Amino acid sequence: MRRGLLALGLVALGLVGLALESGLLEEVSRSLYRTANTLYAFLAPWVDGLRREVGVPWLSAFLLGVLAAFAPCQVTTGATALAYLAPSALEERAWPRFLAFLLGKAFTYLVLAGVVHFFLAGTLDNPGAIFRPVRLALGPFMVLVGLGLLGVVRWPLAWAAPDGWVVRVGAWGGLLGPLALGGVYGLAFCPTLFWLFFGLLLPLALASPFGFVLPLLFALGTGFPLGSLLLLFARMGRGQALKGMRRVGSRLLRGAGGVFVALGILDTVLYWNLWHGR
């Protein structure tokens, strides 16, 4: 089975190479980016207006996080997180993993806020220079995670256990996997997210006596749309139409792996072209 998947992966890589030469994947990636930017531009005045009208720091931090979830650079990471957690939502086991994912993001945001406050005097002059390499590496990272979920490759965090899809879900689908994934995805910054986090949230946190809580609420806000979708999946999973889906865990796992690989490739093509040119 693994040899077949490996052969399929090689064929897919060949097709990706052809698509790169033709510019097809770049156009698809840019189209997704434009769509996400349109959605963000539509929501931004409403969410920001509500934040300003309420004027409560903790609620403002949460609303900024909700808005950040629709930032263009969050499209692929949000979609892969949904693909990763949705199978367990159908089995009504998603919430501890979802909370672990949010905890990973919250830890990253809290560390970033602490570094800026204690070591950089509350300002970060050029965040792009720091986070650009991370943003460029996230696409290949998603591809590697997807290949691991597909069983094509093994790597220690996900595959330090015997074969079998149930064990694989337990290893990469327990609490350690989503915790690590959330921590890494917390570094998925782009200009929009730079402004929301460093330009709006951090000054708010520095001016508040309980400012250390605000990055945590920001992380909670970024997970609000994902949590809403998982709740929808969980409710659907109780229905007759999706009862059979709970019995095909290996297919769901491989489907999530396929989503990681596909969106990781699109993410890589988009951001390497945006920041490096063809």
PDB file of C-alpha atoms in Angstrom:
ATOM      1  CA  MET A   1       0.000   0.000   0.000  1.00  0.00           C
ATOM      2  CA  ARG A   2       2.807   2.387   0.916  1.00  0.00           C
ATOM      3  CA  ARG A   3       4.572   1.747  -2.389  1.00  0.00           C
ATOM      4  CA  GLY A   4       1.367   2.556  -4.226  1.00  0.00           C
ATOM      5  CA  LEU A   5       0.968   5.776  -2.279  1.00  0.00           C
ATOM      6  CA  LEU A   6       4.594   6.662  -2.933  1.00  0.00           C
ATOM      7  CA  ALA A   7       4.121   6.079  -6.666  1.00  0.00           C
ATOM      8  CA  LEU A   8       0.984   8.194  -6.556  1.00  0.00           C
ATOM      9  CA  GLY A   9       2.943  10.904  -4.765  1.00  0.00           C
ATOM     10  CA  LEU A  10       5.646  10.888  -7.429  1.00  0.00           C
ATOM     11  CA  VAL A  11       3.028  11.186 -10.164  1.00  0.00           C
ATOM     12  CA  ALA A  12       1.416  14.048  -8.251  1.00  0.00           C
ATOM     13  CA  LEU A  13       4.777  15.806  -7.953  1.00  0.00           C
ATOM     14  CA  GLY A  14       5.257  15.460 -11.701  1.00  0.00           C
ATOM     15  CA  LEU A  15       1.846  17.004 -12.326  1.00  0.00           C
ATOM     16  CA  VAL A  16       2.663  19.784  -9.853  1.00  0.00           C
ATOM     17  CA  GLY A  17       5.862  20.495 -11.785  1.00  0.00           C
ATOM     18  CA  LEU A  18       3.904  20.791 -15.020  1.00  0.00           C
ATOM     19  CA  ALA A  19       1.345  23.030 -13.334  1.00  0.00           C
ATOM     20  CA  LEU A  20       4.112  25.245 -11.963  1.00  0.00           C
ATOM     21  CA  GLU A  21       5.590  25.668 -15.406  1.00  0.00           C
ATOM     22  CA  SER A  22       2.209  26.602 -16.820  1.00  0.00           C
ATOM     23  CA  GLY A  23       1.445  29.007 -13.955  1.00  0.00           C
ATOM     24  CA  LEU A  24      -1.827  27.195 -13.224  1.00  0.00           C
ATOM     25  CA  LEU A  25      -1.169  26.654  -9.510  1.00  0.00           C
ATOM     26  CA  GLU A  26      -0.005  30.213  -9.078  1.00  0.00           C
ATOM     27  CA  GLU A  27      -3.238  31.511 -10.570  1.00  0.00           C
ATOM     28  CA  VAL A  28      -5.315  29.184  -8.361  1.00  0.00           C
ATOM     29  CA  SER A  29      -3.356  30.304  -5.289  1.00  0.00           C
ATOM     30  CA  ARG A  30      -3.752  33.972  -6.129  1.00  0.00           C
ATOM     31  CA  SER A  31      -7.456  33.450  -6.746  1.00  0.00           C
ATOM     32  CA  LEU A  32      -7.853  31.927  -3.266  1.00  0.00           C
ATOM     33  CA  TYR A  33      -5.867  34.799  -1.785  1.00  0.00           C
ATOM     34  CA  ARG A  34      -8.074  37.396  -3.526  1.00  0.00           C
ATOM     35  CA  THR A  35     -11.220  35.619  -2.342  1.00  0.00           C
ATOM     36  CA  ALA A  36      -9.955  35.577   1.241  1.00  0.00           C
ATOM     37  CA  ASN A  37      -8.953  39.220   1.031  1.00  0.00           C
ATOM     38  CA  THR A  38     -12.433  40.130  -0.237  1.00  0.00           C
ATOM     39  CA  LEU A  39     -14.052  38.340   2.705  1.00  0.00           C
ATOM     40  CA  TYR A  40     -11.685  40.031   5.152  1.00  0.00           C
ATOM     41  CA  ALA A  41     -12.332  43.450   3.592  1.00  0.00           C
ATOM     42  CA  PHE A  42     -16.085  42.869   3.931  1.00  0.00           C
ATOM     43  CA  LEU A  43     -15.921  41.825   7.590  1.00  0.00           C
ATOM     44  CA  ALA A  44     -13.254  44.256   8.802  1.00  0.00           C
ATOM     45  CA  PRO A  45     -15.421  47.424   9.076  1.00  0.00           C
ATOM     46  CA  TRP A  46     -18.176  45.554  10.930  1.00  0.00           C
ATOM     47  CA  VAL A  47     -15.936  43.760  13.427  1.00  0.00           C
ATOM     48  CA  ASP A  48     -13.635  46.741  13.971  1.00  0.00           C
ATOM     49  CA  GLY A  49     -16.620  49.058  14.380  1.00  0.00           C
ATOM     50  CA  LEU A  50     -18.114  46.751  17.023  1.00  0.00           C
ATOM     51  CA  ARG A  51     -14.762  46.592  18.791  1.00  0.00           C
ATOM     52  CA  ARG A  52     -14.446  50.374  18.919  1.00  0.00           C
ATOM     53  CA  GLU A  53     -18.041  50.856  20.019  1.00  0.00           C
ATOM     54  CA  VAL A  54     -17.796  48.380  22.902  1.00  0.00           C
ATOM     55  CA  GLY A  55     -14.373  49.639  24.038  1.00  0.00           C
ATOM     56  CA  VAL A  56     -13.745  46.728  26.429  1.00  0.00           C
ATOM     57  CA  PRO A  57     -10.142  45.463  26.115  1.00  0.00           C
ATOM     58  CA  TRP A  58     -10.837  41.753  26.598  1.00  0.00           C
ATOM     59  CA  LEU A  59     -13.720  41.791  24.109  1.00  0.00           C
ATOM     60  CA  SER A  60     -11.643  43.858  21.676  1.00  0.00           C
ATOM     61  CA  ALA A  61      -8.880  41.229  21.838  1.00  0.00           C
ATOM     62  CA  PHE A  62     -11.379  38.470  21.087  1.00  0.00           C
ATOM     63  CA  LEU A  63     -12.916  40.389  18.179  1.00  0.00           C
ATOM     64  CA  LEU A  64      -9.481  41.149  16.737  1.00  0.00           C
ATOM     65  CA  GLY A  65      -8.817  37.407  16.851  1.00  0.00           C
ATOM     66  CA  VAL A  66     -12.063  36.667  15.034  1.00  0.00           C
ATOM     67  CA  LEU A  67     -11.086  39.171  12.369  1.00  0.00           C
ATOM     68  CA  ALA A  68      -7.596  37.644  12.179  1.00  0.00           C
ATOM     69  CA  ALA A  69      -9.138  34.272  11.373  1.00  0.00           C
ATOM     70  CA  PHE A  70     -10.248  35.756   8.046  1.00  0.00           C
ATOM     71  CA  ALA A  71      -6.892  37.291   7.176  1.00  0.00           C
ATOM     72  CA  PRO A  72      -5.724  36.012   3.757  1.00  0.00           C
ATOM     73  CA  CYS A  73      -2.728  34.159   5.200  1.00  0.00           C
ATOM     74  CA  GLN A  74      -5.030  32.181   7.496  1.00  0.00           C
ATOM     75  CA  VAL A  75      -7.009  30.536   4.697  1.00  0.00           C
ATOM     76  CA  THR A  76      -4.810  27.492   4.122  1.00  0.00           C
ATOM     77  CA  THR A  77      -3.870  27.015   7.777  1.00  0.00           C
ATOM     78  CA  GLY A  78      -7.525  27.279   8.827  1.00  0.00           C
ATOM     79  CA  ALA A  79      -8.650  24.857   6.127  1.00  0.00           C
ATOM     80  CA  THR A  80      -6.015  22.279   7.043  1.00  0.00           C
ATOM     81  CA  ALA A  81      -6.864  22.604  10.750  1.00  0.00           C
ATOM     82  CA  LEU A  82     -10.510  21.964   9.866  1.00  0.00           C
ATOM     83  CA  ALA A  83      -9.588  18.936   7.747  1.00  0.00           C
ATOM     84  CA  TYR A  84      -7.426  17.633  10.582  1.00  0.00           C
ATOM     85  CA  LEU A  85     -10.051  18.009  13.323  1.00  0.00           C
ATOM     86  CA  ALA A  86     -13.241  17.278  11.350  1.00  0.00           C
ATOM     87  CA  PRO A  87     -12.920  13.448  11.399  1.00  0.00           C
ATOM     88  CA  SER A  88     -12.794  13.432  15.195  1.00  0.00           C
ATOM     89  CA  ALA A  89     -15.734  15.872  15.260  1.00  0.00           C
ATOM     90  CA  LEU A  90     -17.813  13.290  13.397  1.00  0.00           C
ATOM     91  CA  GLU A  91     -16.853  10.844  16.133  1.00  0.00           C
ATOM     92  CA  GLU A  92     -17.650  13.448  18.819  1.00  0.00           C
ATOM     93  CA  ARG A  93     -14.035  13.497  20.070  1.00  0.00           C
ATOM     94  CA  ALA A  94     -12.850  16.833  18.674  1.00  0.00           C
ATOM     95  CA  TRP A  95     -13.142  19.219  21.600  1.00  0.00           C
ATOM     96  CA  PRO A  96     -10.053  18.227  23.642  1.00  0.00           C
ATOM     97  CA  ARG A  97      -8.021  18.331  20.414  1.00  0.00           C
ATOM     98  CA  PHE A  98      -9.540  21.642  19.394  1.00  0.00           C
ATOM     99  CA  LEU A  99      -8.713  23.125  22.806  1.00  0.00           C
ATOM    100  CA  ALA A 100      -5.163  21.764  22.523  1.00  0.00           C
ATOM    101  CA  PHE A 101      -4.860  23.412  19.111  1.00  0.00           C
ATOM    102  CA  LEU A 102      -6.008  26.742  20.572  1.00  0.00           C
ATOM    103  CA  LEU A 103      -3.653  26.330  23.518  1.00  0.00           C
ATOM    104  CA  GLY A 104      -0.743  25.877  21.103  1.00  0.00           C
ATOM    105  CA  LYS A 105      -1.653  29.097  19.279  1.00  0.00           C
ATOM    106  CA  ALA A 106      -2.219  30.933  22.558  1.00  0.00           C
ATOM    107  CA  PHE A 107       1.209  29.872  23.822  1.00  0.00           C
ATOM    108  CA  THR A 108       2.863  31.180  20.634  1.00  0.00           C
ATOM    109  CA  TYR A 109       1.027  34.516  20.815  1.00  0.00           C
ATOM    110  CA  LEU A 110       1.817  34.875  24.509  1.00  0.00           C
ATOM    111  CA  VAL A 111       5.524  34.201  23.916  1.00  0.00           C
ATOM    112  CA  LEU A 112       5.613  36.707  21.055  1.00  0.00           C
ATOM    113  CA  ALA A 113       3.919  39.344  23.192  1.00  0.00           C
ATOM    114  CA  GLY A 114       6.346  38.638  26.047  1.00  0.00           C
ATOM    115  CA  VAL A 115       9.401  38.915  23.802  1.00  0.00           C
ATOM    116  CA  VAL A 116       8.222  42.233  22.352  1.00  0.00           C
ATOM    117  CA  HIS A 117       7.376  43.618  25.795  1.00  0.00           C
ATOM    118  CA  PHE A 118      10.398  42.485  27.802  1.00  0.00           C
ATOM    119  CA  PHE A 119      13.168  42.398  25.214  1.00  0.00           C
ATOM    120  CA  LEU A 120      12.150  44.864  22.488  1.00  0.00           C
ATOM    121  CA  ALA A 121      10.755  47.713  24.610  1.00  0.00           C
ATOM    122  CA  GLY A 122       7.209  47.118  23.439  1.00  0.00           C
ATOM    123  CA  THR A 123       7.839  47.671  19.721  1.00  0.00           C
ATOM    124  CA  LEU A 124       8.788  45.445  16.810  1.00  0.00           C
ATOM    125  CA  ASP A 125      10.175  47.542  13.989  1.00  0.00           C
ATOM    126  CA  ASN A 126      10.293  44.979  11.196  1.00  0.00           C
ATOM    127  CA  PRO A 127       8.199  41.888  11.965  1.00  0.00           C
ATOM    128  CA  GLY A 128       8.203  40.877   8.298  1.00  0.00           C
ATOM    129  CA  ALA A 129      11.927  40.161   8.376  1.00  0.00           C
ATOM    130  CA  ILE A 130      11.370  37.735  11.262  1.00  0.00           C
ATOM    131  CA  PHE A 131       8.204  35.965  10.148  1.00  0.00           C
ATOM    132  CA  ARG A 132       8.711  35.885   6.394  1.00  0.00           C
ATOM    133  CA  PRO A 133      10.930  32.759   6.511  1.00  0.00           C
ATOM    134  CA  VAL A 134       8.369  31.072   8.761  1.00  0.00           C
ATOM    135  CA  ARG A 135       5.557  31.939   6.368  1.00  0.00           C
ATOM    136  CA  LEU A 136       7.581  30.533   3.458  1.00  0.00           C
ATOM    137  CA  ALA A 137       8.253  27.315   5.381  1.00  0.00           C
ATOM    138  CA  LEU A 138       4.633  26.660   6.366  1.00  0.00           C
ATOM    139  CA  GLY A 139       3.577  25.360   2.947  1.00  0.00           C
ATOM    140  CA  PRO A 140       6.266  22.643   2.850  1.00  0.00           C
ATOM    141  CA  PHE A 141       5.455  21.880   6.504  1.00  0.00           C
ATOM    142  CA  MET A 142       1.803  21.241   5.605  1.00  0.00           C
ATOM    143  CA  VAL A 143       2.882  18.963   2.762  1.00  0.00           C
ATOM    144  CA  LEU A 144       5.042  16.937   5.176  1.00  0.00           C
ATOM    145  CA  VAL A 145       2.182  16.627   7.670  1.00  0.00           C
ATOM    146  CA  GLY A 146      -0.136  15.522   4.865  1.00  0.00           C
ATOM    147  CA  LEU A 147       2.319  12.887   3.653  1.00  0.00           C
ATOM    148  CA  GLY A 148       2.557  11.625   7.218  1.00  0.00           C
ATOM    149  CA  LEU A 149      -1.227  11.346   7.534  1.00  0.00           C
ATOM    150  CA  LEU A 150      -1.327   9.531   4.202  1.00  0.00           C
ATOM    151  CA  GLY A 151       1.248   7.042   5.451  1.00  0.00           C
ATOM    152  CA  VAL A 152       3.753   7.896   2.717  1.00  0.00           C
ATOM    153  CA  VAL A 153       6.439   9.087   5.138  1.00  0.00           C
ATOM    154  CA  ARG A 154       7.108   8.638   8.826  1.00  0.00           C
ATOM    155  CA  TRP A 155       8.292  11.257  11.245  1.00  0.00           C
ATOM    156  CA  PRO A 156       8.746  11.012  15.014  1.00  0.00           C
ATOM    157  CA  LEU A 157       5.930  13.186  16.353  1.00  0.00           C
ATOM    158  CA  ALA A 158       3.221  11.455  14.376  1.00  0.00           C
ATOM    159  CA  TRP A 159       4.571   7.992  13.726  1.00  0.00           C
ATOM    160  CA  ALA A 160       6.303   6.672  16.826  1.00  0.00           C
ATOM    161  CA  ALA A 161       3.761   3.856  17.004  1.00  0.00           C
ATOM    162  CA  PRO A 162       2.808   0.654  15.159  1.00  0.00           C
ATOM    163  CA  ASP A 163       0.810   0.665  11.956  1.00  0.00           C
ATOM    164  CA  GLY A 164      -2.953   1.009  11.872  1.00  0.00           C
ATOM    165  CA  TRP A 165      -5.144   4.047  11.321  1.00  0.00           C
ATOM    166  CA  VAL A 166      -6.538   3.998  14.859  1.00  0.00           C
ATOM    167  CA  VAL A 167      -3.022   4.218  16.285  1.00  0.00           C
ATOM    168  CA  ARG A 168      -2.093   6.932  13.792  1.00  0.00           C
ATOM    169  CA  VAL A 169      -5.111   8.992  14.828  1.00  0.00           C
ATOM    170  CA  GLY A 170      -4.121   8.453  18.464  1.00  0.00           C
ATOM    171  CA  ALA A 171      -0.512   9.497  17.863  1.00  0.00           C
ATOM    172  CA  TRP A 172      -1.026  12.545  15.643  1.00  0.00           C
ATOM    173  CA  GLY A 173      -4.644  13.038  16.663  1.00  0.00           C
ATOM    174  CA  GLY A 174      -4.166  13.015  20.430  1.00  0.00           C
ATOM    175  CA  LEU A 175      -3.352  16.160  22.332  1.00  0.00           C
ATOM    176  CA  LEU A 176       0.319  16.479  21.404  1.00  0.00           C
ATOM    177  CA  GLY A 177      -0.344  16.719  17.659  1.00  0.00           C
ATOM    178  CA  PRO A 178      -2.900  19.561  17.700  1.00  0.00           C
ATOM    179  CA  LEU A 179      -0.910  21.344  20.402  1.00  0.00           C
ATOM    180  CA  ALA A 180       2.171  21.371  18.181  1.00  0.00           C
ATOM    181  CA  LEU A 181       0.143  22.238  15.090  1.00  0.00           C
ATOM    182  CA  GLY A 182      -1.469  25.187  16.851  1.00  0.00           C
ATOM    183  CA  GLY A 183       1.921  26.401  18.048  1.00  0.00           C
ATOM    184  CA  VAL A 184       3.347  26.328  14.534  1.00  0.00           C
ATOM    185  CA  TYR A 185       0.262  27.902  12.967  1.00  0.00           C
ATOM    186  CA  GLY A 186       0.515  30.713  15.500  1.00  0.00           C
ATOM    187  CA  LEU A 187       3.549  31.855  13.496  1.00  0.00           C
ATOM    188  CA  ALA A 188       1.590  32.117  10.222  1.00  0.00           C
ATOM    189  CA  PHE A 189       1.884  35.897   9.975  1.00  0.00           C
ATOM    190  CA  CYS A 190       1.254  38.090   6.944  1.00  0.00           C
ATOM    191  CA  PRO A 191       0.882  41.903   6.642  1.00  0.00           C
ATOM    192  CA  THR A 192      -2.773  41.826   7.709  1.00  0.00           C
ATOM    193  CA  LEU A 193      -2.063  39.708  10.757  1.00  0.00           C
ATOM    194  CA  PHE A 194       1.023  41.805  11.564  1.00  0.00           C
ATOM    195  CA  TRP A 195      -1.208  44.857  11.850  1.00  0.00           C
ATOM    196  CA  LEU A 196      -3.915  43.143  13.903  1.00  0.00           C
ATOM    197  CA  PHE A 197      -1.491  41.570  16.381  1.00  0.00           C
ATOM    198  CA  PHE A 198       1.465  43.956  16.618  1.00  0.00           C
ATOM    199  CA  GLY A 199      -0.319  47.165  15.621  1.00  0.00           C
ATOM    200  CA  LEU A 200      -3.613  46.831  17.506  1.00  0.00           C
ATOM    201  CA  LEU A 201      -3.520  44.005  20.040  1.00  0.00           C
ATOM    202  CA  LEU A 202      -0.098  44.583  21.614  1.00  0.00           C
ATOM    203  CA  PRO A 203      -0.621  48.308  22.375  1.00  0.00           C
ATOM    204  CA  LEU A 204      -3.961  47.349  23.911  1.00  0.00           C
ATOM    205  CA  ALA A 205      -2.289  44.637  25.992  1.00  0.00           C
ATOM    206  CA  LEU A 206       0.538  46.918  27.130  1.00  0.00           C
ATOM    207  CA  ALA A 207      -1.968  49.523  28.309  1.00  0.00           C
ATOM    208  CA  SER A 208      -4.046  47.033  30.300  1.00  0.00           C
ATOM    209  CA  PRO A 209      -3.196  45.788  33.817  1.00  0.00           C
ATOM    210  CA  PHE A 210      -4.219  42.287  32.728  1.00  0.00           C
ATOM    211  CA  GLY A 211      -2.621  42.557  29.312  1.00  0.00           C
ATOM    212  CA  PHE A 212      -1.132  39.055  29.451  1.00  0.00           C
ATOM    213  CA  VAL A 213      -4.666  37.663  29.063  1.00  0.00           C
ATOM    214  CA  LEU A 214      -5.333  39.492  25.797  1.00  0.00           C
ATOM    215  CA  PRO A 215      -3.102  37.325  23.543  1.00  0.00           C
ATOM    216  CA  LEU A 216      -4.955  34.291  24.926  1.00  0.00           C
ATOM    217  CA  LEU A 217      -8.308  35.860  24.036  1.00  0.00           C
ATOM    218  CA  PHE A 218      -6.902  36.762  20.623  1.00  0.00           C
ATOM    219  CA  ALA A 219      -6.050  33.088  20.067  1.00  0.00           C
ATOM    220  CA  LEU A 220      -9.540  32.119  21.205  1.00  0.00           C
ATOM    221  CA  GLY A 221     -11.006  34.540  18.675  1.00  0.00           C
ATOM    222  CA  THR A 222      -8.919  33.093  15.840  1.00  0.00           C
ATOM    223  CA  GLY A 223     -10.407  29.692  16.656  1.00  0.00           C
ATOM    224  CA  PHE A 224     -14.017  30.870  16.839  1.00  0.00           C
ATOM    225  CA  PRO A 225     -14.892  30.210  13.144  1.00  0.00           C
ATOM    226  CA  LEU A 226     -13.103  26.841  13.284  1.00  0.00           C
ATOM    227  CA  GLY A 227     -14.941  25.882  16.466  1.00  0.00           C
ATOM    228  CA  SER A 228     -18.276  26.863  14.895  1.00  0.00           C
ATOM    229  CA  LEU A 229     -17.609  24.629  11.898  1.00  0.00           C
ATOM    230  CA  LEU A 230     -16.552  21.746  14.140  1.00  0.00           C
ATOM    231  CA  LEU A 231     -19.768  22.138  16.114  1.00  0.00           C
ATOM    232  CA  LEU A 232     -21.674  21.931  12.831  1.00  0.00           C
ATOM    233  CA  PHE A 233     -19.789  18.758  11.871  1.00  0.00           C
ATOM    234  CA  ALA A 234     -20.461  17.253  15.286  1.00  0.00           C
ATOM    235  CA  ARG A 235     -24.198  17.904  14.928  1.00  0.00           C
ATOM    236  CA  MET A 236     -24.197  16.476  11.422  1.00  0.00           C
ATOM    237  CA  GLY A 237     -22.365  13.416  12.698  1.00  0.00           C
ATOM    238  CA  ARG A 238     -25.342  12.592  14.900  1.00  0.00           C
ATOM    239  CA  GLY A 239     -27.631  12.354  11.881  1.00  0.00           C
ATOM    240  CA  GLN A 240     -28.468   9.253   9.885  1.00  0.00           C
ATOM    241  CA  ALA A 241     -26.788  10.536   6.714  1.00  0.00           C
ATOM    242  CA  LEU A 242     -23.316  10.632   8.240  1.00  0.00           C
ATOM    243  CA  LYS A 243     -23.440   7.610  10.513  1.00  0.00           C
ATOM    244  CA  GLY A 244     -21.472   5.598   7.995  1.00  0.00           C
ATOM    245  CA  MET A 245     -18.701   8.184   7.897  1.00  0.00           C
ATOM    246  CA  ARG A 246     -17.790   7.388  11.478  1.00  0.00           C
ATOM    247  CA  ARG A 247     -16.897   3.854  10.363  1.00  0.00           C
ATOM    248  CA  VAL A 248     -14.374   4.882   7.719  1.00  0.00           C
ATOM    249  CA  GLY A 249     -11.730   6.521   9.861  1.00  0.00           C
ATOM    250  CA  SER A 250      -8.820   5.583   7.598  1.00  0.00           C
ATOM    251  CA  ARG A 251     -10.461   7.262   4.608  1.00  0.00           C
ATOM    252  CA  LEU A 252     -11.176  10.381   6.621  1.00  0.00           C
ATOM    253  CA  LEU A 253      -7.588  10.443   7.835  1.00  0.00           C
ATOM    254  CA  ARG A 254      -6.244  10.076   4.305  1.00  0.00           C
ATOM    255  CA  GLY A 255      -8.680  12.704   3.117  1.00  0.00           C
ATOM    256  CA  ALA A 256      -7.262  15.101   5.698  1.00  0.00           C
ATOM    257  CA  GLY A 257      -3.768  14.188   4.508  1.00  0.00           C
ATOM    258  CA  GLY A 258      -4.770  14.961   0.935  1.00  0.00           C
ATOM    259  CA  VAL A 259      -6.098  18.361   1.998  1.00  0.00           C
ATOM    260  CA  PHE A 260      -2.823  19.125   3.777  1.00  0.00           C
ATOM    261  CA  VAL A 261      -0.779  18.190   0.703  1.00  0.00           C
ATOM    262  CA  ALA A 262      -2.978  20.099  -1.770  1.00  0.00           C
ATOM    263  CA  LEU A 263      -3.257  23.274   0.306  1.00  0.00           C
ATOM    264  CA  GLY A 264       0.389  23.065   1.340  1.00  0.00           C
ATOM    265  CA  ILE A 265       1.386  23.055  -2.319  1.00  0.00           C
ATOM    266  CA  LEU A 266      -0.906  26.006  -3.070  1.00  0.00           C
ATOM    267  CA  ASP A 267       0.411  27.861  -0.023  1.00  0.00           C
ATOM    268  CA  THR A 268       4.011  27.250  -1.096  1.00  0.00           C
ATOM    269  CA  VAL A 269       3.366  28.407  -4.656  1.00  0.00           C
ATOM    270  CA  LEU A 270       1.556  31.552  -3.525  1.00  0.00           C
ATOM    271  CA  TYR A 271       3.946  32.851  -0.898  1.00  0.00           C
ATOM    272  CA  TRP A 272       7.158  31.923  -2.684  1.00  0.00           C
ATOM    273  CA  ASN A 273       5.859  33.796  -5.722  1.00  0.00           C
ATOM    274  CA  LEU A 274       4.637  36.757  -3.665  1.00  0.00           C
ATOM    275  CA  TRP A 275       7.912  37.235  -1.822  1.00  0.00           C
ATOM    276  CA  HIS A 276      10.509  35.848  -4.169  1.00  0.00           C
ATOM    277  CA  GLY A 277       9.002  36.199  -7.621  1.00  0.00           C
ATOM    278  CA  ARG A 278       9.096  33.517 -10.276  1.00  0.00           C
TER     279      ARG A 278
END
